[in-house]
PDB file of C-alpha atoms and ligand atoms in Angstrom:
ATOM      1  CA  MET A   1      -0.027  -0.652  -0.331  1.00 71.00           C
ATOM      2  CA  LYS A   2       1.652   3.437  -0.675  1.00 84.00           C
ATOM      3  CA  PHE A   3       1.811   5.894   1.694  1.00 88.00           C
ATOM      4  CA  ARG A   4      -0.750   8.291   0.664  1.00 89.00           C
ATOM      5  CA  ASP A   5      -3.685   5.236   0.509  1.00 91.00           C
ATOM      6  CA  LYS A   6      -2.104   4.468   4.834  1.00 90.00           C
ATOM      7  CA  PHE A   7      -2.086   8.156   5.023  1.00 87.00           C
ATOM      8  CA  GLN A   8      -5.699   8.443   4.167  1.00 88.00           C
ATOM      9  CA  ARG A   9      -7.281   5.008   5.438  1.00 89.00           C
ATOM     10  CA  PHE A  10      -5.579   6.274   8.730  1.00 88.00           C
ATOM     11  CA  MET A  11      -7.537   9.707   8.549  1.00 86.00           C
ATOM     12  CA  GLN A  12     -10.742   8.054   7.733  1.00 88.00           C
ATOM     13  CA  GLY A  13     -13.542   9.532  10.754  1.00 90.00           C
ATOM     14  CA  ARG A  14     -10.918  12.035  11.926  1.00 93.00           C
ATOM     15  CA  TYR A  15     -11.275  15.700  12.456  1.00 94.00           C
ATOM     16  CA  GLY A  16      -8.775  17.271   9.895  1.00 93.00           C
ATOM     17  CA  THR A  17      -8.102  20.771   9.276  1.00 92.00           C
ATOM     18  CA  ASP A  18     -10.198  23.710  10.014  1.00 95.00           C
ATOM     19  CA  ASP A  19     -10.151  27.468  10.657  1.00 96.00           C
ATOM     20  CA  LEU A  20      -8.889  27.127  13.831  1.00 97.00           C
ATOM     21  CA  GLY A  21      -6.874  24.378  13.382  1.00 97.00           C
ATOM     22  CA  LYS A  22      -5.034  26.449  10.511  1.00 96.00           C
ATOM     23  CA  PHE A  23      -5.151  29.324  14.167  1.00 96.00           C
ATOM     24  CA  THR A  24      -3.293  26.654  16.025  1.00 97.00           C
ATOM     25  CA  ILE A  25      -0.463  25.734  13.122  1.00 96.00           C
ATOM     26  CA  TYR A  26       0.235  28.801  12.216  1.00 97.00           C
ATOM     27  CA  ALA A  27       0.675  30.090  15.577  1.00 97.00           C
ATOM     28  CA  GLY A  28       2.829  27.453  16.894  1.00 97.00           C
ATOM     29  CA  MET A  29       4.976  28.112  13.801  1.00 96.00           C
ATOM     30  CA  ILE A  30       5.024  31.501  14.963  1.00 96.00           C
ATOM     31  CA  PHE A  31       6.457  30.660  18.463  1.00 95.00           C
ATOM     32  CA  CYS A  32       8.775  28.635  17.158  1.00 94.00           C
ATOM     33  CA  ILE A  33      10.626  30.668  14.615  1.00 94.00           C
ATOM     34  CA  LEU A  34      10.249  32.883  17.766  1.00 94.00           C
ATOM     35  CA  SER A  35      11.863  30.153  19.908  1.00 92.00           C
ATOM     36  CA  LEU A  36      15.034  30.285  17.650  1.00 90.00           C
ATOM     37  CA  PHE A  37      15.744  33.862  18.184  1.00 91.00           C
ATOM     38  CA  THR A  38      15.383  34.344  22.292  1.00 88.00           C
ATOM     39  CA  ARG A  39      15.806  31.968  24.753  1.00 79.00           C
ATOM     40  CA  ASN A  40      12.580  32.541  26.480  1.00 85.00           C
ATOM     41  CA  GLY A  41      11.458  29.556  28.007  1.00 89.00           C
ATOM     42  CA  ILE A  42       8.424  30.883  27.602  1.00 93.00           C
ATOM     43  CA  ILE A  43       7.557  31.094  24.144  1.00 94.00           C
ATOM     44  CA  ASN A  44       8.853  27.167  23.344  1.00 93.00           C
ATOM     45  CA  ILE A  45       6.397  26.337  25.595  1.00 95.00           C
ATOM     46  CA  LEU A  46       3.921  28.003  23.724  1.00 95.00           C
ATOM     47  CA  ALA A  47       4.899  26.755  20.361  1.00 95.00           C
ATOM     48  CA  THR A  48       4.561  22.783  21.398  1.00 95.00           C
ATOM     49  CA  ILE A  49       1.662  23.608  23.140  1.00 97.00           C
ATOM     50  CA  PHE A  50      -0.113  24.947  20.206  1.00 97.00           C
ATOM     51  CA  LEU A  51       1.369  22.380  17.809  1.00 96.00           C
ATOM     52  CA  VAL A  52      -0.042  19.518  20.544  1.00 97.00           C
ATOM     53  CA  ILE A  53      -3.950  21.114  20.544  1.00 97.00           C
ATOM     54  CA  SER A  54      -3.158  21.429  16.261  1.00 96.00           C
ATOM     55  CA  TYR A  55      -2.093  18.218  15.821  1.00 95.00           C
ATOM     56  CA  VAL A  56      -4.198  16.650  18.590  1.00 96.00           C
ATOM     57  CA  ARG A  57      -7.219  18.031  17.128  1.00 97.00           C
ATOM     58  CA  MET A  58      -6.381  16.870  13.808  1.00 95.00           C
ATOM     59  CA  PHE A  59      -6.721  13.285  14.030  1.00 95.00           C
ATOM     60  CA  SER A  60      -9.423  13.754  17.128  1.00 96.00           C
ATOM     61  CA  ARG A  61     -12.359  11.153  16.378  1.00 95.00           C
ATOM     62  CA  LYS A  62     -14.405  13.273  18.179  1.00 95.00           C
ATOM     63  CA  ILE A  63     -16.199  15.211  15.465  1.00 94.00           C
ATOM     64  CA  TYR A  64     -18.605  17.031  16.985  1.00 95.00           C
ATOM     65  CA  LYS A  65     -16.841  18.391  19.829  1.00 96.00           C
ATOM     66  CA  ARG A  66     -14.068  19.511  17.273  1.00 96.00           C
ATOM     67  CA  HIS A  67     -16.232  21.406  15.199  1.00 97.00           C
ATOM     68  CA  ALA A  68     -18.173  22.826  18.401  1.00 97.00           C
ATOM     69  CA  GLU A  69     -14.455  24.050  19.267  1.00 97.00           C
ATOM     70  CA  ASN A  70     -14.298  26.051  15.551  1.00 97.00           C
ATOM     71  CA  GLN A  71     -17.150  27.265  15.873  1.00 98.00           C
ATOM     72  CA  LYS A  72     -16.075  28.862  18.967  1.00 98.00           C
ATOM     73  CA  TYR A  73     -12.854  30.150  17.647  1.00 97.00           C
ATOM     74  CA  LEU A  74     -14.770  31.582  14.999  1.00 97.00           C
ATOM     75  CA  ALA A  75     -17.598  33.743  16.783  1.00 97.00           C
ATOM     76  CA  MET A  76     -14.177  34.510  19.227  1.00 96.00           C
ATOM     77  CA  LYS A  77     -12.556  35.886  16.003  1.00 94.00           C
ATOM     78  CA  ASN A  78     -15.256  37.868  14.903  1.00 93.00           C
ATOM     79  CA  LYS A  79     -15.917  39.522  17.987  1.00 94.00           C
ATOM     80  CA  VAL A  80     -11.993  40.350  17.688  1.00 93.00           C
ATOM     81  CA  VAL A  81     -11.919  41.781  13.951  1.00 89.00           C
ATOM     82  CA  HIS A  82     -14.838  43.672  15.158  1.00 88.00           C
ATOM     83  CA  ALA A  83     -13.574  45.196  18.284  1.00 89.00           C
ATOM     84  CA  LEU A  84     -10.202  45.915  16.413  1.00 88.00           C
ATOM     85  CA  HIS A  85     -12.080  47.518  13.370  1.00 83.00           C
ATOM     86  CA  LEU A  86      -9.880  45.289  11.332  1.00 85.00           C
ATOM     87  CA  GLU A  87     -12.882  44.686   8.579  1.00 81.00           C
ATOM     88  CA  ARG A  88     -12.013  48.241   7.765  1.00 82.00           C
ATOM     89  CA  LEU A  89      -8.688  47.149   6.436  1.00 83.00           C
ATOM     90  CA  GLY A  90     -10.918  44.774   3.110  1.00 82.00           C
ATOM     91  CA  GLN A  91     -12.959  48.418   2.302  1.00 86.00           C
ATOM     92  CA  MET A  92      -9.384  50.547   2.486  1.00 86.00           C
ATOM     93  CA  LYS A  93      -9.069  49.957  -1.070  1.00 86.00           C
ATOM     94  CA  TYR A  94     -12.512  51.193  -1.666  1.00 91.00           C
ATOM     95  CA  TYR A  95     -13.025  53.524   0.978  1.00 92.00           C
ATOM     96  CA  CYS A  96     -11.689  56.382   3.091  1.00 91.00           C
ATOM     97  CA  PHE A  97     -12.660  56.460   7.002  1.00 91.00           C
ATOM     98  CA  PHE A  98     -12.814  60.474   8.186  1.00 93.00           C
ATOM     99  CA  LYS A  99     -13.759  61.263  11.904  1.00 94.00           C
ATOM    100  CA  CYS A 100     -16.018  64.076  12.626  1.00 96.00           C
ATOM    101  CA  PRO A 101     -14.542  66.928  13.311  1.00 95.00           C
ATOM    102  CA  THR A 102     -18.076  67.724  15.720  1.00 95.00           C
ATOM    103  CA  CYS A 103     -18.567  64.342  17.323  1.00 97.00           C
ATOM    104  CA  LYS A 104     -15.495  62.136  16.495  1.00 94.00           C
ATOM    105  CA  GLN A 105     -17.669  59.747  14.572  1.00 93.00           C
ATOM    106  CA  THR A 106     -16.254  57.559  11.959  1.00 91.00           C
ATOM    107  CA  VAL A 107     -17.596  58.381   8.550  1.00 93.00           C
ATOM    108  CA  ARG A 108     -17.164  55.945   5.154  1.00 92.00           C
ATOM    109  CA  VAL A 109     -16.780  57.502   2.085  1.00 92.00           C
ATOM    110  CA  PRO A 110     -15.891  56.128  -1.337  1.00 92.00           C
ATOM    111  CA  ARG A 111     -11.940  56.433  -2.208  1.00 91.00           C
ATOM    112  CA  GLY A 112     -11.176  58.410  -4.935  1.00 90.00           C
ATOM    113  CA  LYS A 113     -13.990  61.602  -5.548  1.00 90.00           C
ATOM    114  CA  GLY A 114     -11.098  63.881  -5.012  1.00 92.00           C
ATOM    115  CA  LYS A 115     -12.788  66.997  -2.514  1.00 93.00           C
ATOM    116  CA  ILE A 116     -15.587  66.241  -1.186  1.00 93.00           C
ATOM    117  CA  LYS A 117     -18.438  67.469   1.664  1.00 94.00           C
ATOM    118  CA  ILE A 118     -19.037  64.579   3.904  1.00 94.00           C
ATOM    119  CA  HIS A 119     -22.293  64.534   5.879  1.00 95.00           C
ATOM    120  CA  CYS A 120     -21.737  63.478   9.865  1.00 95.00           C
ATOM    121  CA  PRO A 121     -24.813  60.767   9.880  1.00 94.00           C
ATOM    122  CA  LYS A 122     -24.940  61.436  14.054  1.00 94.00           C
ATOM    123  CA  CYS A 123     -24.803  64.936  14.658  1.00 96.00           C
ATOM    124  CA  HIS A 124     -25.643  66.406  10.293  1.00 95.00           C
ATOM    125  CA  THR A 125     -22.069  68.745  10.628  1.00 94.00           C
ATOM    126  CA  ASP A 126     -20.857  68.745   7.377  1.00 95.00           C
ATOM    127  CA  PHE A 127     -17.083  68.838   6.463  1.00 95.00           C
ATOM    128  CA  ILE A 128     -14.873  69.225   3.806  1.00 95.00           C
ATOM    129  CA  LYS A 129     -11.757  66.181   2.950  1.00 93.00           C
ATOM    130  CA  LYS A 130     -10.342  64.622   0.515  1.00 91.00           C
ATOM    131  CA  SER A 131     -11.211  61.447  -0.127  1.00 85.00           C
TER     132      SER A 131
HETATM  133 ZN1   ZN B   1     -21.039  64.136  13.485  1.00 52.90          ZN
END
């Protein structure tokens, strides 16, 4: 039997990778690389923990449990993305973000329109910006 077939048979009924799996592998690799440059024992331990978690989950047969963990991870990730306004990074290409000078509300306008008058939806102040 080829290694590939053996591996496929071994993986049958096992969980495999998901978003959380990818995250733990990347985190583990990053801590691994960091531990090459520092003598910090904690980084070493973190690298080991993340890699062990990623392997344990990948070969796990408790698929529902792993799936639930992944859902939790995705919900948490969404919260972080939202809290840090990271979704804006994806919009940066098409939009400019300005703060209203009066109420500090962030206003989104299309990029590349030149000098435009922006109307704040919250306090209805108008201000001029270059987009
Ligand atoms: Zn305002």
